[in-house]
Amino acid sequence: MIWQFDLILLTLVVIFALISLRVKDLMGASIVFGAYSFLMCLIWAGMGAVDVAFTEAAVGAGVSTVFMIATIYNTGRMIKPRPQDMSFKLLMMLVVVITGAFLLTAVNDFPEWGDPYSPVNDHVAAYYLTHSMSDTAVPNVVTSVLADYRSFDTMFETAVVFVALIGIYGIIRRRRKQDDSDSDTDALPPYDPSESLIIRQASRMMVPFMQIFALYVVAHGHHSPGGGFQGGVILGASLILYSMSYNLPTLFKKMTEKWIILLSAIGVLIFSGVGVICMMLGSNFLDYSVLSQILPATDSVMARSHAMLIVEIGVAFTVMCAMVGIYTSLASNGRFDKGL
Amino acid sequence: MSILDWIAVLFLFAGSFFFLGTAIGLLRFPDFYTRTHAAGKGDTLSSFLILAACMCYAISHSHDGLGTVLLVLKLLFIANFIGIGSPTATHAIMDAGYETGVTHWHKDKAK
């Protein structure tokens, strides 16, 4: 860490956050927000949290910007100023200032950055760092903590991603019969990028490589930064790129709505199914070491390593389908026939 | 410093120079099309130059044979993706602007 570099990055982050709040054009605001996420990604990478940086780059700077633009496409591009009385704004400012003051008083109680005696570092972290290799044969401690030691948390995170998809479907999915009154978009002028041969060919060249790279990220998460979440987001992004450069019906030919929901549920099922199998073999939920009884040619250490891969694949399924499902429902305004 | 290091420094300076040109062009050109043109071309070229500098640095500073080759290959892949992605994105933005009727700049219209 070079502190000058960090200072520049943190200053820029604050500036970008303020800009994205101030800009009246929502399209510009979401682009600035993407740049903000990318700077955060650089800060994570500088702190050594490469896995977090990877996720931030894929989710924050990549896919969430696309989600916001898809939302703008169906709502409206400009902020319409709402007449509000001044006293309400002053009240809100008072609330924010008081909350901020409380938060700032808590800053003093934080331990120093990287303090070896802070509560985070002297509890279980040392055990994970020293025993990850001998317990699970996984050199990347982030993966072993995420998918083995703390897999209960990760299972419910996956379930949360699944629930988010279901929630968005439940809110904006519409039946095709009753949609005669929804050409109400005052958003972007109609422009169809799928008419451009250049964009089509470029995406045809990029999408397969993106998918292979995503599979590599999923499978190689044991040894390098990456894992189910990052790989799933990249897979989802490749499908989103495909549907943007052609159009939505082309994507639905490859991957129908039914499969999107089904595969995202299957992802959660794989994760929790591994846990249930562990219980059936007479151990605790998600205690992978007993899987050596059914996985061929593995001892109890390698069983944990292999089970992590299975679990990460489940996570990747869920995350990929959540990304594609959220994008398609936002871009087509819940109709799933055409859009963006 | 070996020769490769000096080449890397040269590439870095050239890349920074073209990045500077991109930024100036983005700010100073008169209309949408010329600005996008500056962003697309300068950005791609300077990314290439900086990646080339990274490759030279990697070759001269790491000594495990296969690892260096893999590192350089990864950088080449990144260069390949920038080479495909950045001009296509520029094209997409320009095409969208053209289709939706952004007007050109003319010399006699200039203020």
Tab-separated table of C-alpha atoms in Angstrom:
chain	number	residue	atom	x	y	z
A	1	MET	CA	0.000	0.000	0.000
A	2	ILE	CA	1.275	3.406	-1.003
A	3	TRP	CA	-0.553	5.948	1.107
A	4	GLN	CA	-0.429	8.737	-1.471
A	5	PHE	CA	-2.100	6.490	-4.000
A	6	ASP	CA	-4.727	5.483	-1.442
A	7	LEU	CA	-5.352	9.116	-0.577
A	8	ILE	CA	-5.978	9.976	-4.229
A	9	LEU	CA	-8.298	6.987	-4.631
A	10	LEU	CA	-10.304	7.750	-1.488
A	11	THR	CA	-10.663	11.413	-2.452
A	12	LEU	CA	-11.845	10.422	-5.912
A	13	VAL	CA	-14.332	7.954	-4.398
A	14	VAL	CA	-15.897	10.696	-2.292
A	15	ILE	CA	-15.979	13.079	-5.264
A	16	PHE	CA	-17.615	10.465	-7.508
A	17	ALA	CA	-20.199	9.617	-4.865
A	18	LEU	CA	-21.139	13.297	-4.552
A	19	ILE	CA	-21.277	13.708	-8.345
A	20	SER	CA	-23.517	10.678	-8.803
A	21	LEU	CA	-25.885	12.118	-6.218
A	22	ARG	CA	-25.887	15.579	-7.781
A	23	VAL	CA	-26.255	14.757	-11.474
A	24	LYS	CA	-29.802	15.269	-12.739
A	25	ASP	CA	-29.355	12.939	-15.710
A	26	LEU	CA	-29.788	9.442	-14.298
A	27	MET	CA	-27.854	7.837	-17.135
A	28	GLY	CA	-24.823	9.936	-16.281
A	29	ALA	CA	-25.336	9.219	-12.596
A	30	SER	CA	-25.255	5.478	-13.133
A	31	ILE	CA	-22.111	5.707	-15.257
A	32	VAL	CA	-20.427	7.764	-12.534
A	33	PHE	CA	-21.596	5.173	-10.036
A	34	GLY	CA	-19.918	2.476	-12.107
A	35	ALA	CA	-16.689	4.474	-12.012
A	36	TYR	CA	-17.120	4.771	-8.247
A	37	SER	CA	-17.393	0.990	-7.968
A	38	PHE	CA	-14.288	0.553	-10.066
A	39	LEU	CA	-12.318	2.856	-7.772
A	40	MET	CA	-13.575	0.878	-4.782
A	41	CYS	CA	-12.328	-2.233	-6.562
A	42	LEU	CA	-8.874	-0.665	-6.850
A	43	ILE	CA	-8.931	0.164	-3.146
A	44	TRP	CA	-9.840	-3.419	-2.216
A	45	ALA	CA	-7.069	-4.713	-4.432
A	46	GLY	CA	-4.623	-2.342	-2.773
A	47	MET	CA	-5.629	-3.671	0.634
A	48	GLY	CA	-4.911	-7.214	-0.536
A	49	ALA	CA	-8.533	-8.347	-0.691
A	50	VAL	CA	-8.345	-9.503	-4.283
A	51	ASP	CA	-11.446	-11.697	-4.072
A	52	VAL	CA	-13.532	-8.772	-2.882
A	53	ALA	CA	-12.014	-6.575	-5.589
A	54	PHE	CA	-12.916	-9.164	-8.195
A	55	THR	CA	-16.519	-9.268	-7.001
A	56	GLU	CA	-16.709	-5.493	-6.869
A	57	ALA	CA	-15.396	-5.204	-10.434
A	58	ALA	CA	-17.809	-7.825	-11.757
A	59	VAL	CA	-20.907	-6.838	-9.815
A	60	GLY	CA	-20.492	-3.182	-8.930
A	61	ALA	CA	-18.774	-1.805	-11.985
A	62	GLY	CA	-20.158	-4.281	-14.502
A	63	VAL	CA	-23.539	-5.802	-14.015
A	64	SER	CA	-25.214	-3.355	-11.647
A	65	THR	CA	-24.536	-0.496	-14.064
A	66	VAL	CA	-26.309	-2.533	-16.733
A	67	PHE	CA	-29.208	-3.124	-14.347
A	68	MET	CA	-29.513	0.578	-13.627
A	69	ILE	CA	-29.443	1.456	-17.320
A	70	ALA	CA	-32.076	-1.183	-18.039
A	71	THR	CA	-34.233	0.353	-15.336
A	72	ILE	CA	-33.732	3.853	-16.748
A	73	TYR	CA	-34.733	2.517	-20.170
A	74	ASN	CA	-38.145	1.631	-18.815
A	75	THR	CA	-38.742	4.496	-16.425
A	76	GLY	CA	-37.368	7.899	-17.274
A	77	ARG	CA	-34.043	9.467	-17.776
A	78	MET	CA	-34.316	12.795	-16.020
A	79	ILE	CA	-35.032	13.523	-12.397
A	80	LYS	CA	-38.302	15.372	-12.155
A	81	PRO	CA	-37.876	17.852	-9.335
A	82	ARG	CA	-40.631	17.434	-6.814
A	83	PRO	CA	-41.790	20.523	-4.981
A	84	GLN	CA	-41.084	19.974	-1.333
A	85	ASP	CA	-41.174	22.376	1.504
A	86	MET	CA	-37.926	23.458	3.037
A	87	SER	CA	-38.773	22.266	6.546
A	88	PHE	CA	-38.889	18.631	5.431
A	89	LYS	CA	-35.439	18.915	3.908
A	90	LEU	CA	-34.109	20.567	7.049
A	91	LEU	CA	-35.576	17.794	9.175
A	92	MET	CA	-33.932	15.183	6.976
A	93	MET	CA	-30.642	17.033	7.185
A	94	LEU	CA	-30.903	17.058	10.968
A	95	VAL	CA	-31.509	13.298	11.039
A	96	VAL	CA	-28.568	12.658	8.728
A	97	VAL	CA	-26.233	14.924	10.690
A	98	ILE	CA	-27.101	13.284	14.008
A	99	THR	CA	-26.670	9.776	12.589
A	100	GLY	CA	-23.404	10.757	10.971
A	101	ALA	CA	-22.138	12.251	14.231
A	102	PHE	CA	-22.899	9.016	16.063
A	103	LEU	CA	-21.107	7.012	13.401
A	104	LEU	CA	-18.105	9.315	13.528
A	105	THR	CA	-17.802	8.924	17.298
A	106	ALA	CA	-17.522	5.184	16.749
A	107	VAL	CA	-14.516	5.641	14.454
A	108	ASN	CA	-12.224	6.175	17.453
A	109	ASP	CA	-13.062	2.748	18.825
A	110	PHE	CA	-11.932	0.922	15.720
A	111	PRO	CA	-8.616	-0.902	15.917
A	112	GLU	CA	-5.740	0.202	13.724
A	113	TRP	CA	-5.773	-1.087	10.198
A	114	GLY	CA	-4.008	-4.456	10.165
A	115	ASP	CA	-3.648	-4.536	13.965
A	116	PRO	CA	-2.741	-8.143	14.878
A	117	TYR	CA	-4.436	-7.823	18.292
A	118	SER	CA	-7.760	-6.544	17.021
A	119	PRO	CA	-10.799	-8.717	17.857
A	120	VAL	CA	-11.076	-9.799	14.233
A	121	ASN	CA	-7.572	-11.158	14.161
A	122	ASP	CA	-7.145	-12.924	17.509
A	123	HIS	CA	-10.221	-15.128	17.469
A	124	VAL	CA	-10.492	-17.757	14.722
A	125	ALA	CA	-8.641	-16.041	11.885
A	126	ALA	CA	-5.283	-17.437	12.969
A	127	TYR	CA	-6.710	-20.957	12.979
A	128	TYR	CA	-8.050	-20.544	9.436
A	129	LEU	CA	-4.783	-19.134	8.173
A	130	THR	CA	-2.626	-21.875	9.669
A	131	HIS	CA	-4.918	-24.872	9.189
A	132	SER	CA	-6.529	-24.220	5.811
A	133	MET	CA	-3.896	-26.189	3.933
A	134	SER	CA	-3.833	-29.177	6.298
A	135	ASP	CA	-7.606	-29.274	6.825
A	136	THR	CA	-8.849	-28.766	3.297
A	137	ALA	CA	-5.873	-28.713	0.908
A	138	VAL	CA	-7.012	-25.316	-0.390
A	139	PRO	CA	-4.308	-22.654	-0.568
A	140	ASN	CA	-6.723	-19.752	-1.115
A	141	VAL	CA	-7.954	-19.161	2.429
A	142	VAL	CA	-10.804	-16.953	1.246
A	143	THR	CA	-12.337	-19.876	-0.603
A	144	SER	CA	-11.875	-22.319	2.252
A	145	VAL	CA	-13.419	-19.912	4.768
A	146	LEU	CA	-16.247	-19.037	2.422
A	147	ALA	CA	-17.169	-22.489	1.240
A	148	ASP	CA	-16.068	-24.717	4.101
A	149	TYR	CA	-15.542	-23.139	7.511
A	150	ARG	CA	-18.333	-20.618	7.052
A	151	SER	CA	-20.399	-22.430	4.467
A	152	PHE	CA	-23.586	-21.915	6.434
A	153	ASP	CA	-23.355	-18.174	5.741
A	154	THR	CA	-22.578	-18.764	2.096
A	155	MET	CA	-25.519	-21.127	1.705
A	156	PHE	CA	-27.888	-18.468	2.925
A	157	GLU	CA	-26.189	-15.827	0.798
A	158	THR	CA	-26.929	-18.018	-2.192
A	159	ALA	CA	-30.496	-18.359	-0.974
A	160	VAL	CA	-30.694	-14.562	-0.677
A	161	VAL	CA	-29.596	-14.187	-4.310
A	162	PHE	CA	-32.278	-16.685	-5.286
A	163	VAL	CA	-34.907	-14.856	-3.231
A	164	ALA	CA	-33.881	-11.571	-4.869
A	165	LEU	CA	-34.525	-13.095	-8.270
A	166	ILE	CA	-37.889	-14.454	-7.167
A	167	GLY	CA	-38.792	-11.091	-5.662
A	168	ILE	CA	-37.973	-9.179	-8.830
A	169	TYR	CA	-39.939	-11.681	-10.876
A	170	GLY	CA	-42.869	-11.372	-8.505
A	171	ILE	CA	-42.865	-7.597	-8.721
A	172	ILE	CA	-42.379	-6.902	-12.411
A	173	ARG	CA	-43.401	-10.041	-14.253
A	174	ARG	CA	-46.559	-9.387	-16.252
A	175	ARG	CA	-48.868	-11.646	-18.157
A	176	ARG	CA	-48.649	-11.199	-21.866
A	177	LYS	CA	-52.391	-10.824	-22.388
A	178	GLN	CA	-52.971	-7.590	-20.518
A	179	ASP	CA	-50.165	-5.478	-21.824
A	180	ASP	CA	-51.772	-3.091	-24.253
A	181	SER	CA	-51.146	0.047	-22.231
A	182	ASP	CA	-47.460	-0.095	-21.548
A	183	SER	CA	-45.855	1.701	-24.424
A	184	ASP	CA	-45.387	4.451	-21.890
A	185	THR	CA	-41.631	4.704	-22.001
A	186	ASP	CA	-40.485	8.257	-22.337
A	187	ALA	CA	-36.985	6.981	-21.811
A	188	LEU	CA	-34.454	6.452	-24.548
A	189	PRO	CA	-35.302	6.883	-28.202
A	190	PRO	CA	-35.671	3.553	-29.950
A	191	TYR	CA	-32.354	2.302	-31.114
A	192	ASP	CA	-31.639	-1.322	-31.846
A	193	PRO	CA	-27.976	-2.270	-31.640
A	194	SER	CA	-28.755	-5.715	-33.027
A	195	GLU	CA	-28.875	-4.171	-36.502
A	196	SER	CA	-25.163	-3.487	-36.354
A	197	LEU	CA	-23.038	-6.229	-37.829
A	198	ILE	CA	-19.929	-4.989	-36.041
A	199	ILE	CA	-21.451	-5.356	-32.600
A	200	ARG	CA	-22.790	-8.796	-33.401
A	201	GLN	CA	-19.463	-10.089	-34.647
A	202	ALA	CA	-17.550	-8.591	-31.742
A	203	SER	CA	-19.875	-10.192	-29.238
A	204	ARG	CA	-19.622	-13.505	-31.071
A	205	MET	CA	-15.872	-13.295	-30.598
A	206	MET	CA	-16.058	-12.295	-26.952
A	207	VAL	CA	-18.875	-14.339	-25.446
A	208	PRO	CA	-17.266	-17.817	-25.726
A	209	PHE	CA	-14.016	-16.590	-24.186
A	210	MET	CA	-15.906	-14.898	-21.394
A	211	GLN	CA	-17.707	-18.127	-20.620
A	212	ILE	CA	-14.542	-20.195	-20.631
A	213	PHE	CA	-12.915	-17.639	-18.357
A	214	ALA	CA	-15.939	-17.797	-16.058
A	215	LEU	CA	-15.674	-21.577	-15.820
A	216	TYR	CA	-11.977	-21.164	-15.040
A	217	VAL	CA	-12.807	-18.678	-12.292
A	218	VAL	CA	-15.345	-21.071	-10.793
A	219	ALA	CA	-13.078	-24.092	-10.921
A	220	HIS	CA	-9.828	-22.365	-10.042
A	221	GLY	CA	-11.178	-20.522	-7.012
A	222	HIS	CA	-9.293	-22.948	-4.767
A	223	HIS	CA	-5.937	-21.679	-5.945
A	224	SER	CA	-6.494	-18.135	-7.159
A	225	PRO	CA	-8.959	-15.331	-6.483
A	226	GLY	CA	-12.362	-16.279	-7.698
A	227	GLY	CA	-15.129	-18.692	-6.992
A	228	GLY	CA	-18.796	-19.283	-7.533
A	229	PHE	CA	-19.998	-15.717	-7.081
A	230	GLN	CA	-17.465	-14.123	-9.399
A	231	GLY	CA	-17.689	-16.855	-12.011
A	232	GLY	CA	-21.465	-16.803	-11.891
A	233	VAL	CA	-21.522	-13.059	-12.415
A	234	ILE	CA	-19.180	-13.353	-15.397
A	235	LEU	CA	-21.335	-16.110	-16.894
A	236	GLY	CA	-24.410	-13.956	-16.393
A	237	ALA	CA	-22.625	-10.967	-17.909
A	238	SER	CA	-21.695	-12.985	-20.986
A	239	LEU	CA	-25.341	-13.927	-21.496
A	240	ILE	CA	-26.396	-10.312	-20.932
A	241	LEU	CA	-23.852	-9.203	-23.555
A	242	TYR	CA	-25.273	-11.813	-25.934
A	243	SER	CA	-28.809	-10.598	-25.433
A	244	MET	CA	-27.781	-6.956	-25.799
A	245	SER	CA	-25.869	-7.435	-29.008
A	246	TYR	CA	-28.609	-9.543	-30.574
A	247	ASN	CA	-31.946	-9.183	-28.828
A	248	LEU	CA	-33.910	-10.775	-26.049
A	249	PRO	CA	-35.740	-13.447	-28.106
A	250	THR	CA	-32.355	-14.768	-29.283
A	251	LEU	CA	-31.342	-15.247	-25.670
A	252	PHE	CA	-34.632	-16.929	-24.836
A	253	LYS	CA	-34.043	-19.401	-27.651
A	254	LYS	CA	-30.939	-20.547	-25.795
A	255	MET	CA	-32.233	-20.141	-22.285
A	256	THR	CA	-35.926	-19.900	-21.627
A	257	GLU	CA	-37.517	-18.232	-18.665
A	258	LYS	CA	-38.401	-21.605	-17.201
A	259	TRP	CA	-34.758	-22.672	-17.252
A	260	ILE	CA	-33.626	-19.455	-15.626
A	261	ILE	CA	-35.882	-20.054	-12.613
A	262	LEU	CA	-35.204	-23.776	-12.567
A	263	LEU	CA	-31.423	-23.494	-12.715
A	264	SER	CA	-31.289	-20.850	-10.019
A	265	ALA	CA	-33.299	-23.136	-7.764
A	266	ILE	CA	-31.061	-26.063	-8.692
A	267	GLY	CA	-28.039	-24.061	-7.560
A	268	VAL	CA	-29.440	-23.646	-4.066
A	269	LEU	CA	-30.488	-27.299	-4.146
A	270	ILE	CA	-26.935	-28.434	-4.956
A	271	PHE	CA	-25.552	-26.423	-2.045
A	272	SER	CA	-28.062	-27.577	0.523
A	273	GLY	CA	-28.117	-31.074	-0.974
A	274	VAL	CA	-24.424	-31.458	-0.195
A	275	GLY	CA	-25.242	-30.532	3.377
A	276	VAL	CA	-28.063	-33.032	3.583
A	277	ILE	CA	-25.864	-35.791	2.175
A	278	CYS	CA	-23.348	-35.019	4.911
A	279	MET	CA	-26.113	-35.412	7.476
A	280	MET	CA	-27.211	-38.704	5.928
A	281	LEU	CA	-23.673	-40.026	6.200
A	282	GLY	CA	-23.835	-39.416	9.922
A	283	SER	CA	-22.129	-36.083	10.428
A	284	ASN	CA	-23.109	-32.448	10.832
A	285	PHE	CA	-24.823	-30.390	8.162
A	286	LEU	CA	-22.209	-29.251	5.607
A	287	ASP	CA	-19.367	-31.162	7.289
A	288	TYR	CA	-17.748	-32.218	4.032
A	289	SER	CA	-15.114	-34.568	5.396
A	290	VAL	CA	-17.533	-37.502	5.606
A	291	LEU	CA	-18.067	-37.288	1.861
A	292	SER	CA	-14.894	-39.320	1.452
A	293	GLN	CA	-17.112	-42.361	1.992
A	294	ILE	CA	-18.935	-41.797	-1.297
A	295	LEU	CA	-16.513	-39.778	-3.418
A	296	PRO	CA	-14.077	-42.175	-5.080
A	297	ALA	CA	-10.368	-42.010	-4.277
A	298	THR	CA	-10.465	-39.199	-1.732
A	299	ASP	CA	-9.439	-39.010	1.873
A	300	SER	CA	-11.257	-36.753	4.292
A	301	VAL	CA	-9.050	-33.756	3.423
A	302	MET	CA	-9.526	-33.965	-0.340
A	303	ALA	CA	-13.241	-34.591	0.194
A	304	ARG	CA	-13.520	-31.120	1.684
A	305	SER	CA	-11.682	-29.668	-1.300
A	306	HIS	CA	-13.882	-31.441	-3.815
A	307	ALA	CA	-17.082	-30.637	-1.962
A	308	MET	CA	-16.123	-26.985	-2.088
A	309	LEU	CA	-15.967	-27.232	-5.867
A	310	ILE	CA	-19.443	-28.814	-5.983
A	311	VAL	CA	-20.788	-26.092	-3.736
A	312	GLU	CA	-19.170	-23.348	-5.815
A	313	ILE	CA	-20.784	-24.780	-8.929
A	314	GLY	CA	-24.153	-24.515	-7.215
A	315	VAL	CA	-23.423	-20.905	-6.285
A	316	ALA	CA	-22.412	-20.171	-9.875
A	317	PHE	CA	-25.690	-21.582	-11.213
A	318	THR	CA	-27.767	-19.460	-8.873
A	319	VAL	CA	-25.807	-16.262	-9.408
A	320	MET	CA	-25.742	-16.645	-13.192
A	321	CYS	CA	-29.482	-17.184	-13.408
A	322	ALA	CA	-30.160	-14.365	-10.974
A	323	MET	CA	-28.134	-11.955	-13.116
A	324	VAL	CA	-29.786	-13.038	-16.359
A	325	GLY	CA	-33.253	-13.124	-14.809
A	326	ILE	CA	-32.967	-9.690	-13.236
A	327	TYR	CA	-31.596	-8.218	-16.457
A	328	THR	CA	-34.266	-9.733	-18.680
A	329	SER	CA	-37.119	-8.713	-16.436
A	330	LEU	CA	-35.800	-5.169	-16.103
A	331	ALA	CA	-34.969	-4.748	-19.777
A	332	SER	CA	-38.270	-6.072	-21.090
A	333	ASN	CA	-40.312	-4.303	-18.421
A	334	GLY	CA	-41.575	-7.630	-17.156
A	335	ARG	CA	-43.001	-8.811	-20.471
A	336	PHE	CA	-40.184	-11.101	-21.556
A	337	ASP	CA	-40.790	-10.604	-25.229
A	338	LYS	CA	-38.659	-7.679	-26.334
A	339	GLY	CA	-36.670	-4.820	-24.948
A	340	LEU	CA	-33.266	-3.199	-24.755
B	1	MET	CA	18.523	-1.682	-15.496
B	2	SER	CA	18.512	-3.879	-18.530
B	3	ILE	CA	17.505	-2.884	-22.019
B	4	LEU	CA	14.063	-4.387	-21.565
B	5	ASP	CA	13.470	-2.096	-18.608
B	6	TRP	CA	14.300	0.939	-20.696
B	7	ILE	CA	11.937	-0.281	-23.397
B	8	ALA	CA	9.252	-0.675	-20.730
B	9	VAL	CA	9.858	2.879	-19.555
B	10	LEU	CA	9.616	4.073	-23.134
B	11	PHE	CA	6.320	2.249	-23.636
B	12	LEU	CA	4.975	3.627	-20.375
B	13	PHE	CA	5.807	7.179	-21.360
B	14	ALA	CA	4.275	6.723	-24.794
B	15	GLY	CA	1.134	5.228	-23.238
B	16	SER	CA	0.827	8.062	-20.745
B	17	PHE	CA	1.329	10.567	-23.544
B	18	PHE	CA	-1.498	9.083	-25.569
B	19	PHE	CA	-3.716	8.893	-22.476
B	20	LEU	CA	-3.063	12.598	-21.973
B	21	GLY	CA	-3.982	13.196	-25.598
B	22	THR	CA	-7.187	11.205	-25.088
B	23	ALA	CA	-8.155	13.277	-22.080
B	24	ILE	CA	-7.401	16.563	-23.842
B	25	GLY	CA	-9.299	15.433	-26.913
B	26	LEU	CA	-12.262	14.356	-24.834
B	27	LEU	CA	-12.417	17.781	-23.233
B	28	ARG	CA	-11.502	20.027	-26.150
B	29	PHE	CA	-13.098	18.590	-29.274
B	30	PRO	CA	-16.210	20.397	-30.416
B	31	ASP	CA	-18.926	17.755	-30.787
B	32	PHE	CA	-20.036	14.268	-29.786
B	33	TYR	CA	-18.493	12.387	-32.707
B	34	THR	CA	-15.029	13.860	-32.517
B	35	ARG	CA	-14.919	13.379	-28.763
B	36	THR	CA	-15.904	9.733	-29.006
B	37	HIS	CA	-13.336	9.320	-31.742
B	38	ALA	CA	-10.609	10.694	-29.473
B	39	ALA	CA	-11.712	8.489	-26.580
B	40	GLY	CA	-11.931	5.317	-28.671
B	41	LYS	CA	-8.633	5.602	-30.502
B	42	GLY	CA	-6.410	7.106	-27.846
B	43	ASP	CA	-7.708	4.820	-25.153
B	44	THR	CA	-7.098	1.651	-27.144
B	45	LEU	CA	-3.620	2.623	-28.287
B	46	SER	CA	-2.449	3.759	-24.879
B	47	SER	CA	-3.806	0.621	-23.222
B	48	PHE	CA	-1.850	-1.432	-25.739
B	49	LEU	CA	1.324	0.530	-25.034
B	50	ILE	CA	1.000	0.173	-21.274
B	51	LEU	CA	0.290	-3.542	-21.587
B	52	ALA	CA	3.397	-3.847	-23.749
B	53	ALA	CA	5.355	-2.098	-21.009
B	54	CYS	CA	3.955	-4.595	-18.487
B	55	MET	CA	5.052	-7.467	-20.719
B	56	CYS	CA	8.605	-6.125	-21.017
B	57	TYR	CA	8.767	-5.626	-17.264
B	58	ALA	CA	7.474	-9.155	-16.628
B	59	ILE	CA	10.004	-10.686	-19.001
B	60	SER	CA	12.957	-8.868	-17.500
B	61	HIS	CA	12.023	-9.250	-13.834
B	62	SER	CA	10.615	-12.746	-13.317
B	63	HIS	CA	12.799	-15.762	-13.698
B	64	ASP	CA	10.489	-18.784	-13.592
B	65	GLY	CA	10.150	-19.733	-17.229
B	66	LEU	CA	6.607	-21.034	-17.519
B	67	GLY	CA	5.194	-18.462	-15.129
B	68	THR	CA	6.529	-15.609	-17.237
B	69	VAL	CA	5.143	-17.145	-20.399
B	70	LEU	CA	1.718	-17.505	-18.765
B	71	LEU	CA	1.835	-13.940	-17.478
B	72	VAL	CA	2.702	-12.589	-20.905
B	73	LEU	CA	-0.029	-14.737	-22.456
B	74	LYS	CA	-2.584	-13.355	-20.009
B	75	LEU	CA	-1.507	-9.816	-20.849
B	76	LEU	CA	-1.831	-10.656	-24.540
B	77	PHE	CA	-5.358	-11.898	-23.926
B	78	ILE	CA	-6.196	-8.674	-22.109
B	79	ALA	CA	-4.789	-6.711	-25.044
B	80	ASN	CA	-6.892	-8.815	-27.398
B	81	PHE	CA	-10.039	-8.116	-25.428
B	82	ILE	CA	-9.340	-4.399	-25.282
B	83	GLY	CA	-8.650	-4.483	-29.011
B	84	ILE	CA	-12.047	-6.039	-29.695
B	85	GLY	CA	-14.072	-4.405	-26.982
B	86	SER	CA	-13.015	-0.788	-26.963
B	87	PRO	CA	-13.467	0.012	-30.675
B	88	THR	CA	-16.752	-1.885	-30.699
B	89	ALA	CA	-18.015	0.086	-27.729
B	90	THR	CA	-16.976	3.300	-29.447
B	91	HIS	CA	-18.776	2.180	-32.580
B	92	ALA	CA	-21.899	1.332	-30.588
B	93	ILE	CA	-21.968	4.715	-28.881
B	94	MET	CA	-21.390	6.567	-32.164
B	95	ASP	CA	-23.968	4.492	-34.005
B	96	ALA	CA	-26.535	5.106	-31.288
B	97	GLY	CA	-25.781	8.819	-31.465
B	98	TYR	CA	-26.088	8.828	-35.266
B	99	GLU	CA	-29.349	6.870	-35.267
B	100	THR	CA	-30.900	9.176	-32.723
B	101	GLY	CA	-29.913	12.259	-34.644
B	102	VAL	CA	-27.018	13.933	-32.902
B	103	THR	CA	-25.943	16.772	-35.185
B	104	HIS	CA	-22.493	17.140	-36.643
B	105	TRP	CA	-20.173	20.011	-36.079
B	106	HIS	CA	-19.435	22.280	-39.008
B	107	LYS	CA	-16.720	24.824	-39.282
B	108	ASP	CA	-18.984	27.702	-40.218
B	109	LYS	CA	-21.380	26.873	-37.367
B	110	ALA	CA	-18.630	27.363	-34.844
B	111	LYS	CA	-19.158	30.168	-32.423
